[in-house]
mmCIF file of C-alpha atoms in Angstrom:
data_model
loop_
_atom_site.group_PDB
_atom_site.id
_atom_site.type_symbol
_atom_site.label_atom_id
_atom_site.label_comp_id
_atom_site.label_asym_id
_atom_site.label_seq_id
_atom_site.Cartn_x
_atom_site.Cartn_y
_atom_site.Cartn_z
ATOM 1 C CA MET A 293 17.847 35.799 -23.459
ATOM 2 C CA LYS A 294 16.589 35.303 -19.890
ATOM 3 C CA LYS A 295 13.033 36.168 -20.926
ATOM 4 C CA GLU A 296 13.173 33.591 -23.712
ATOM 5 C CA GLN A 297 14.456 30.953 -21.267
ATOM 6 C CA LYS A 298 11.678 31.757 -18.800
ATOM 7 C CA LEU A 299 9.071 31.576 -21.574
ATOM 8 C CA THR A 300 10.463 28.228 -22.739
ATOM 9 C CA GLY A 301 10.320 26.894 -19.182
ATOM 10 C CA ILE A 302 6.724 28.059 -18.771
ATOM 11 C CA LEU A 303 5.680 26.439 -22.063
ATOM 12 C CA PHE A 304 7.260 23.108 -21.067
ATOM 13 C CA SER A 305 5.545 23.219 -17.640
ATOM 14 C CA ILE A 306 2.054 23.872 -19.047
ATOM 15 C CA PRO A 307 1.201 20.160 -19.713
ATOM 16 C CA SER A 308 2.230 19.215 -16.154
ATOM 17 C CA LEU A 309 0.262 22.139 -14.730
ATOM 18 C CA VAL A 310 -2.839 21.134 -16.701
ATOM 19 C CA ILE A 311 -2.611 17.553 -15.397
ATOM 20 C CA LEU A 312 -1.960 18.779 -11.834
ATOM 21 C CA ILE A 313 -4.925 21.163 -11.873
ATOM 22 C CA THR A 314 -7.313 18.757 -13.646
ATOM 23 C CA PHE A 315 -6.634 15.569 -11.693
ATOM 24 C CA TYR A 316 -5.400 16.835 -8.315
ATOM 25 C CA ILE A 317 -6.234 20.428 -7.396
ATOM 26 C CA PHE A 318 -9.740 20.602 -8.917
ATOM 27 C CA PRO A 319 -10.924 17.251 -7.437
ATOM 28 C CA LEU A 320 -9.499 18.252 -4.044
ATOM 29 C CA MET A 321 -11.301 21.602 -4.105
ATOM 30 C CA LYS A 322 -14.555 19.925 -5.135
ATOM 31 C CA THR A 323 -14.154 17.305 -2.385
ATOM 32 C CA ILE A 324 -13.735 20.070 0.194
ATOM 33 C CA LEU A 325 -16.836 21.817 -1.180
ATOM 34 C CA TYR A 326 -18.891 18.606 -1.063
ATOM 35 C CA SER A 327 -17.760 17.816 2.481
ATOM 36 C CA LEU A 328 -19.131 21.164 3.657
ATOM 37 C CA SER A 329 -22.483 20.676 1.901
ATOM 38 C CA PHE A 330 -25.511 18.417 1.724
ATOM 39 C CA THR A 331 -25.969 16.724 -1.666
ATOM 40 C CA ASP A 332 -28.815 14.867 -3.348
ATOM 41 C CA ALA A 333 -28.658 11.407 -4.964
ATOM 42 C CA LYS A 334 -27.311 12.939 -8.183
ATOM 43 C CA GLY A 335 -24.425 14.612 -6.411
ATOM 44 C CA GLN A 336 -25.864 18.107 -6.700
ATOM 45 C CA ILE A 337 -25.294 20.470 -3.777
ATOM 46 C CA VAL A 338 -28.547 21.205 -1.931
ATOM 47 C CA GLU A 339 -27.466 23.412 0.944
ATOM 48 C CA PHE A 340 -24.511 24.379 3.104
ATOM 49 C CA ALA A 341 -23.819 21.864 5.900
ATOM 50 C CA GLY A 342 -20.852 23.335 7.728
ATOM 51 C CA ILE A 343 -19.139 20.656 9.810
ATOM 52 C CA GLU A 344 -22.150 18.329 10.026
ATOM 53 C CA ASN A 345 -20.532 15.686 7.812
ATOM 54 C CA PHE A 346 -17.336 15.776 9.883
ATOM 55 C CA TYR A 347 -19.343 15.523 13.089
ATOM 56 C CA GLU A 348 -20.957 12.373 11.695
ATOM 57 C CA LEU A 349 -17.482 10.886 11.183
ATOM 58 C CA PHE A 350 -16.837 11.016 14.935
ATOM 59 C CA THR A 351 -20.200 9.435 15.786
ATOM 60 C CA ASP A 352 -20.268 6.726 13.085
ATOM 61 C CA SER A 353 -19.204 3.443 14.716
ATOM 62 C CA THR A 354 -19.042 1.701 11.321
ATOM 63 C CA PHE A 355 -16.492 4.215 10.087
ATOM 64 C CA HIS A 356 -14.510 3.802 13.302
ATOM 65 C CA GLU A 357 -14.326 0.060 12.579
ATOM 66 C CA SER A 358 -13.110 0.770 9.045
ATOM 67 C CA ILE A 359 -10.277 2.913 10.452
ATOM 68 C CA LEU A 360 -9.137 0.121 12.759
ATOM 69 C CA VAL A 361 -9.258 -2.611 10.107
ATOM 70 C CA THR A 362 -7.435 -0.326 7.648
ATOM 71 C CA LEU A 363 -4.620 0.278 10.128
ATOM 72 C CA LYS A 364 -4.439 -3.457 10.929
ATOM 73 C CA PHE A 365 -4.392 -4.387 7.240
ATOM 74 C CA SER A 366 -1.718 -1.778 6.474
ATOM 75 C CA PHE A 367 0.504 -3.015 9.290
ATOM 76 C CA ILE A 368 0.218 -6.648 8.150
ATOM 77 C CA THR A 369 0.827 -5.993 4.459
ATOM 78 C CA VAL A 370 3.663 -3.482 4.902
ATOM 79 C CA LEU A 371 5.505 -5.629 7.453
ATOM 80 C CA PHE A 372 5.334 -8.924 5.557
ATOM 81 C CA SER A 373 5.825 -7.340 2.120
ATOM 82 C CA MET A 374 9.070 -5.717 3.227
ATOM 83 C CA ILE A 375 10.386 -8.763 5.107
ATOM 84 C CA ILE A 376 9.704 -11.185 2.233
ATOM 85 C CA SER A 377 11.018 -8.750 -0.407
ATOM 86 C CA LEU A 378 14.212 -8.203 1.599
ATOM 87 C CA PHE A 379 14.710 -11.938 2.087
ATOM 88 C CA LEU A 380 14.293 -12.673 -1.627
ATOM 89 C CA ALA A 381 16.519 -9.755 -2.647
ATOM 90 C CA ILE A 382 19.331 -10.910 -0.348
ATOM 91 C CA ILE A 383 19.102 -14.456 -1.714
ATOM 92 C CA CYS A 384 19.171 -13.285 -5.336
ATOM 93 C CA ASN A 385 22.085 -10.963 -4.663
ATOM 94 C CA GLU A 386 24.324 -13.976 -4.143
ATOM 95 C CA LYS A 387 26.473 -15.136 -7.030
ATOM 96 C CA LEU A 388 24.800 -18.461 -7.724
ATOM 97 C CA LYS A 389 24.237 -20.376 -10.916
ATOM 98 C CA GLY A 390 20.821 -19.732 -12.495
ATOM 99 C CA ILE A 391 20.007 -16.854 -10.141
ATOM 100 C CA LYS A 392 18.745 -14.702 -13.049
ATOM 101 C CA LEU A 393 15.856 -17.122 -13.537
ATOM 102 C CA PHE A 394 14.781 -16.673 -9.918
ATOM 103 C CA ARG A 395 15.003 -12.892 -10.272
ATOM 104 C CA ILE A 396 12.525 -13.089 -13.142
ATOM 105 C CA ILE A 397 10.224 -15.370 -11.125
ATOM 106 C CA PHE A 398 10.289 -13.209 -7.982
ATOM 107 C CA SER A 399 9.595 -9.994 -9.910
ATOM 108 C CA SER A 400 6.875 -11.534 -12.107
ATOM 109 C CA SER A 401 4.057 -10.585 -9.713
ATOM 110 C CA MET A 402 4.394 -7.008 -10.989
ATOM 111 C CA GLY A 403 2.835 -8.172 -14.259
ATOM 112 C CA VAL A 404 -0.264 -9.663 -12.594
ATOM 113 C CA SER A 405 -3.315 -7.412 -12.412
ATOM 114 C CA VAL A 406 -5.415 -6.966 -9.290
ATOM 115 C CA SER A 407 -8.340 -8.860 -10.815
ATOM 116 C CA ALA A 408 -6.155 -11.783 -11.912
ATOM 117 C CA SER A 409 -4.365 -12.080 -8.576
ATOM 118 C CA SER A 410 -7.676 -11.822 -6.694
ATOM 119 C CA SER A 411 -9.135 -14.617 -8.834
ATOM 120 C CA ILE A 412 -6.146 -16.839 -8.076
ATOM 121 C CA VAL A 413 -6.396 -16.102 -4.358
ATOM 122 C CA LEU A 414 -10.134 -16.806 -4.496
ATOM 123 C CA PHE A 415 -9.324 -20.281 -5.804
ATOM 124 C CA LEU A 416 -6.432 -20.892 -3.374
ATOM 125 C CA PHE A 417 -8.554 -20.002 -0.339
ATOM 126 C CA HIS A 418 -11.701 -21.816 -1.525
ATOM 127 C CA PRO A 419 -13.172 -23.655 1.501
ATOM 128 C CA ILE A 420 -13.630 -26.954 -0.392
ATOM 129 C CA VAL A 421 -11.157 -27.208 -3.281
ATOM 130 C CA GLY A 422 -8.644 -24.594 -2.172
ATOM 131 C CA LEU A 423 -4.966 -25.498 -1.890
ATOM 132 C CA ILE A 424 -4.539 -23.639 1.417
ATOM 133 C CA ASN A 425 -7.145 -25.745 3.189
ATOM 134 C CA ASP A 426 -5.635 -28.907 1.659
ATOM 135 C CA ILE A 427 -2.287 -27.981 3.206
ATOM 136 C CA LEU A 428 -3.912 -27.252 6.576
ATOM 137 C CA ASN A 429 -5.689 -30.609 6.384
ATOM 138 C CA LEU A 430 -2.291 -32.350 6.281
ATOM 139 C CA PHE A 431 -1.645 -30.960 9.769
ATOM 140 C CA GLY A 432 -5.064 -32.000 11.051
ATOM 141 C CA ILE A 433 -6.597 -28.507 10.845
ATOM 142 C CA LEU A 434 -10.236 -28.336 9.787
ATOM 143 C CA PRO A 435 -11.119 -26.346 6.616
ATOM 144 C CA ILE A 436 -11.541 -22.603 7.154
ATOM 145 C CA ASN A 437 -14.178 -20.466 5.428
ATOM 146 C CA TRP A 438 -11.721 -17.678 4.695
ATOM 147 C CA PHE A 439 -14.037 -15.201 3.009
ATOM 148 C CA THR A 440 -17.032 -15.649 5.296
ATOM 149 C CA SER A 441 -15.127 -15.460 8.586
ATOM 150 C CA SER A 442 -14.671 -12.055 10.183
ATOM 151 C CA THR A 443 -11.442 -13.349 11.758
ATOM 152 C CA TYR A 444 -9.721 -14.796 8.683
ATOM 153 C CA ALA A 445 -11.044 -12.671 5.785
ATOM 154 C CA ILE A 446 -8.511 -9.896 6.366
ATOM 155 C CA TRP A 447 -5.674 -12.438 6.183
ATOM 156 C CA ALA A 448 -6.852 -13.727 2.812
ATOM 157 C CA ILE A 449 -6.914 -10.184 1.410
ATOM 158 C CA SER A 450 -3.548 -9.469 3.013
ATOM 159 C CA PHE A 451 -2.117 -12.532 1.277
ATOM 160 C CA ALA A 452 -3.271 -11.226 -2.112
ATOM 161 C CA THR A 453 -1.889 -7.750 -1.409
ATOM 162 C CA ILE A 454 1.471 -9.012 -0.148
ATOM 163 C CA TRP A 455 1.849 -11.180 -3.231
ATOM 164 C CA MET A 456 1.199 -8.158 -5.472
ATOM 165 C CA ASN A 457 3.701 -6.025 -3.519
ATOM 166 C CA ILE A 458 6.569 -8.509 -3.493
ATOM 167 C CA GLY A 459 7.592 -8.003 -7.137
ATOM 168 C CA PHE A 460 8.036 -4.252 -6.808
ATOM 169 C CA GLY A 461 9.733 -4.514 -3.416
ATOM 170 C CA PHE A 462 12.087 -7.189 -4.721
ATOM 171 C CA LEU A 463 13.198 -4.994 -7.640
ATOM 172 C CA VAL A 464 13.737 -1.924 -5.447
ATOM 173 C CA LEU A 465 15.802 -3.785 -2.858
ATOM 174 C CA THR A 466 17.765 -5.759 -5.450
ATOM 175 C CA ALA A 467 18.734 -2.504 -7.139
ATOM 176 C CA GLY A 468 19.733 -1.101 -3.759
ATOM 177 C CA LEU A 469 21.920 -4.120 -2.968
ATOM 178 C CA GLN A 470 23.663 -3.945 -6.314
ATOM 179 C CA ASN A 471 24.491 -0.271 -5.723
ATOM 180 C CA ILE A 472 26.461 -1.140 -2.595
ATOM 181 C CA SER A 473 30.157 -0.974 -3.408
ATOM 182 C CA GLN A 474 31.936 -4.307 -3.876
ATOM 183 C CA GLU A 475 34.883 -2.859 -1.963
ATOM 184 C CA ILE A 476 32.840 -3.132 1.237
ATOM 185 C CA ASP A 477 32.372 -6.885 0.732
ATOM 186 C CA GLU A 478 36.052 -7.304 -0.031
ATOM 187 C CA SER A 479 37.014 -5.375 3.112
ATOM 188 C CA CYS A 480 34.708 -7.565 5.206
ATOM 189 C CA GLU A 481 36.294 -10.706 3.782
ATOM 190 C CA VAL A 482 39.777 -9.397 4.543
ATOM 191 C CA ASP A 483 38.785 -8.472 8.111
ATOM 192 C CA GLY A 484 37.122 -11.849 8.656
ATOM 193 C CA VAL A 485 33.618 -10.462 9.290
ATOM 194 C CA ASP A 486 31.031 -13.258 9.303
ATOM 195 C CA TYR A 487 28.013 -13.225 6.977
ATOM 196 C CA PHE A 488 25.277 -12.259 9.447
ATOM 197 C CA THR A 489 27.355 -9.533 11.108
ATOM 198 C CA LYS A 490 27.999 -8.015 7.684
ATOM 199 C CA LEU A 491 24.306 -8.361 6.799
ATOM 200 C CA PHE A 492 22.857 -6.672 9.888
ATOM 201 C CA LYS A 493 25.652 -4.218 10.676
ATOM 202 C CA ILE A 494 26.683 -3.116 7.180
ATOM 203 C CA THR A 495 24.421 -4.275 4.329
ATOM 204 C CA ILE A 496 20.996 -3.433 5.780
ATOM 205 C CA PRO A 497 22.073 0.014 7.117
ATOM 206 C CA LEU A 498 23.484 0.838 3.658
ATOM 207 C CA LEU A 499 20.208 -0.412 2.159
ATOM 208 C CA SER A 500 18.144 1.910 4.381
ATOM 209 C CA PRO A 501 17.382 4.469 1.590
ATOM 210 C CA SER A 502 15.746 1.723 -0.495
ATOM 211 C CA LEU A 503 13.970 0.326 2.571
ATOM 212 C CA PHE A 504 12.668 3.768 3.477
ATOM 213 C CA TYR A 505 11.387 4.371 -0.057
ATOM 214 C CA LEU A 506 9.707 0.961 -0.048
ATOM 215 C CA LEU A 507 8.145 1.678 3.352
ATOM 216 C CA ILE A 508 6.522 4.861 2.023
ATOM 217 C CA THR A 509 5.258 3.383 -1.257
ATOM 218 C CA THR A 510 3.964 0.164 0.325
ATOM 219 C CA THR A 511 2.103 2.115 3.005
ATOM 220 C CA LEU A 512 0.418 4.284 0.388
ATOM 221 C CA LYS A 513 -0.572 1.199 -1.612
ATOM 222 C CA ALA A 514 -2.030 -0.442 1.499
ATOM 223 C CA PHE A 515 -4.259 2.547 2.267
ATOM 224 C CA GLN A 516 -5.447 2.653 -1.352
ATOM 225 C CA SER A 517 -6.330 -1.053 -1.623
ATOM 226 C CA PHE A 518 -9.683 -1.484 -3.327
ATOM 227 C CA GLY A 519 -9.815 -4.059 -6.145
ATOM 228 C CA GLN A 520 -8.993 -7.129 -4.063
ATOM 229 C CA VAL A 521 -11.537 -6.103 -1.412
ATOM 230 C CA ASP A 522 -14.268 -5.592 -3.995
ATOM 231 C CA MET A 523 -13.635 -8.964 -5.652
ATOM 232 C CA LEU A 524 -12.985 -11.141 -2.605
ATOM 233 C CA THR A 525 -15.199 -9.957 0.261
ATOM 234 C CA GLY A 526 -17.095 -6.806 -0.702
ATOM 235 C CA GLY A 527 -16.129 -5.278 2.637
ATOM 236 C CA GLY A 528 -17.563 -8.152 4.665
ATOM 237 C CA PRO A 529 -18.214 -10.215 6.579
ATOM 238 C CA ALA A 530 -19.558 -7.903 9.286
ATOM 239 C CA ASN A 531 -17.420 -5.013 7.941
ATOM 240 C CA SER A 532 -14.234 -6.884 8.890
ATOM 241 C CA THR A 533 -12.619 -5.863 5.564
ATOM 242 C CA ASN A 534 -14.457 -2.592 5.062
ATOM 243 C CA PHE A 535 -11.332 -0.477 4.578
ATOM 244 C CA ILE A 536 -11.632 3.305 4.393
ATOM 245 C CA VAL A 537 -11.297 3.464 0.597
ATOM 246 C CA TYR A 538 -14.008 0.836 0.170
ATOM 247 C CA SER A 539 -16.175 2.619 2.732
ATOM 248 C CA ILE A 540 -15.857 5.822 0.692
ATOM 249 C CA TYR A 541 -16.848 3.916 -2.461
ATOM 250 C CA LYS A 542 -19.938 2.348 -0.861
ATOM 251 C CA THR A 543 -21.009 5.599 0.761
ATOM 252 C CA ALA A 544 -20.795 7.498 -2.516
ATOM 253 C CA PHE A 545 -21.939 4.975 -5.123
ATOM 254 C CA SER A 546 -24.169 2.606 -3.141
ATOM 255 C CA ASN A 547 -25.763 4.996 -0.635
ATOM 256 C CA TYR A 548 -25.399 8.069 -2.923
ATOM 257 C CA ARG A 549 -24.101 10.207 -0.078
ATOM 258 C CA PHE A 550 -21.408 12.132 -1.907
ATOM 259 C CA ASP A 551 -21.183 14.719 0.866
ATOM 260 C CA TYR A 552 -20.361 12.218 3.616
ATOM 261 C CA ALA A 553 -18.049 10.262 1.295
ATOM 262 C CA SER A 554 -16.110 13.481 0.627
ATOM 263 C CA ALA A 555 -15.683 14.024 4.355
ATOM 264 C CA GLN A 556 -14.377 10.458 4.672
ATOM 265 C CA GLY A 557 -11.970 11.104 1.812
ATOM 266 C CA LEU A 558 -10.565 14.205 3.510
ATOM 267 C CA PHE A 559 -10.157 12.245 6.735
ATOM 268 C CA LEU A 560 -8.212 9.579 4.822
ATOM 269 C CA LEU A 561 -6.010 12.307 3.343
ATOM 270 C CA LEU A 562 -5.349 13.687 6.827
ATOM 271 C CA LEU A 563 -4.628 10.212 8.234
ATOM 272 C CA ILE A 564 -2.131 9.396 5.461
ATOM 273 C CA THR A 565 -0.477 12.806 5.902
ATOM 274 C CA VAL A 566 0.000 12.232 9.640
ATOM 275 C CA ILE A 567 1.456 8.761 9.059
ATOM 276 C CA MET A 568 3.791 10.074 6.352
ATOM 277 C CA VAL A 569 5.004 12.897 8.616
ATOM 278 C CA ILE A 570 5.787 10.370 11.350
ATOM 279 C CA LYS A 571 7.645 8.135 8.917
ATOM 280 C CA PHE A 572 9.646 11.017 7.446
ATOM 281 C CA LYS A 573 10.772 11.776 10.991
ATOM 282 C CA LEU A 574 12.500 8.383 10.801
ATOM 283 C CA GLU A 575 14.498 9.535 7.774
ATOM 284 C CA ARG A 576 17.235 10.750 10.101
ATOM 285 C CA LYS A 577 18.121 7.081 10.618
ATOM 286 C CA VAL A 578 18.557 6.537 6.888
ATOM 287 C CA HIS A 579 22.194 6.222 5.823
ATOM 288 C CA TYR A 580 22.669 7.903 2.453
ATOM 289 C CA GLN A 581 25.963 7.073 0.776
#
């Protein structure tokens, strides 16, 4: 009977193992192999390179810039995505008339593709007919060339990314708020606890599991951002939006240096792993019910 159960378990795990090996383990092994080799324009291995590609990572100033702008972009998008999502979730958790309509509106960004949202942002931030510059003009601020300015381009892409993240973050935090026991609210009312004390001392600490999950997922999304960069700025101007993922893409498919791109990919994997380890150290402050 035990042998039959083990065989059944193995048979059910085969599809997952095939997917894991095909799309995760095999590409990772091939990336490691490429990073230790020199390749030609067709991606064929020419000779063994050792750590030459990794040495180039530490001497490539352009790649160093891409690391810094990636970290800056991730910080901006994660911070504002979580703050806005939390604010909207708290508002929609109140028992108000017509609140279901606003829940649908706030979560609707999940149904917008990267290309569609990037096209909308491209129109909003247009230097001549864009709505953003029209609003700034009301306050006497001159029009800004968002996508051709090395200072402002990252903010335009961050706006698009934050907008795409809000829907998912709103749903996660709304679900977390609704899982908080109503008895806690009733106890606070009986004890005369004011709204903001309850919010910051009770509600948000109890929401910390959802916030922690959102922190991890939003960080991973930020480091993997590609579509909005490709459509809005193409990594420019002056590499100000040349994030690591886009740098890997250009190195591999524009410069045909699959070996160096593989080394960059492994560095990105290491960087994300280090950041995730640091963040999981913060899990001790998460209050699980």
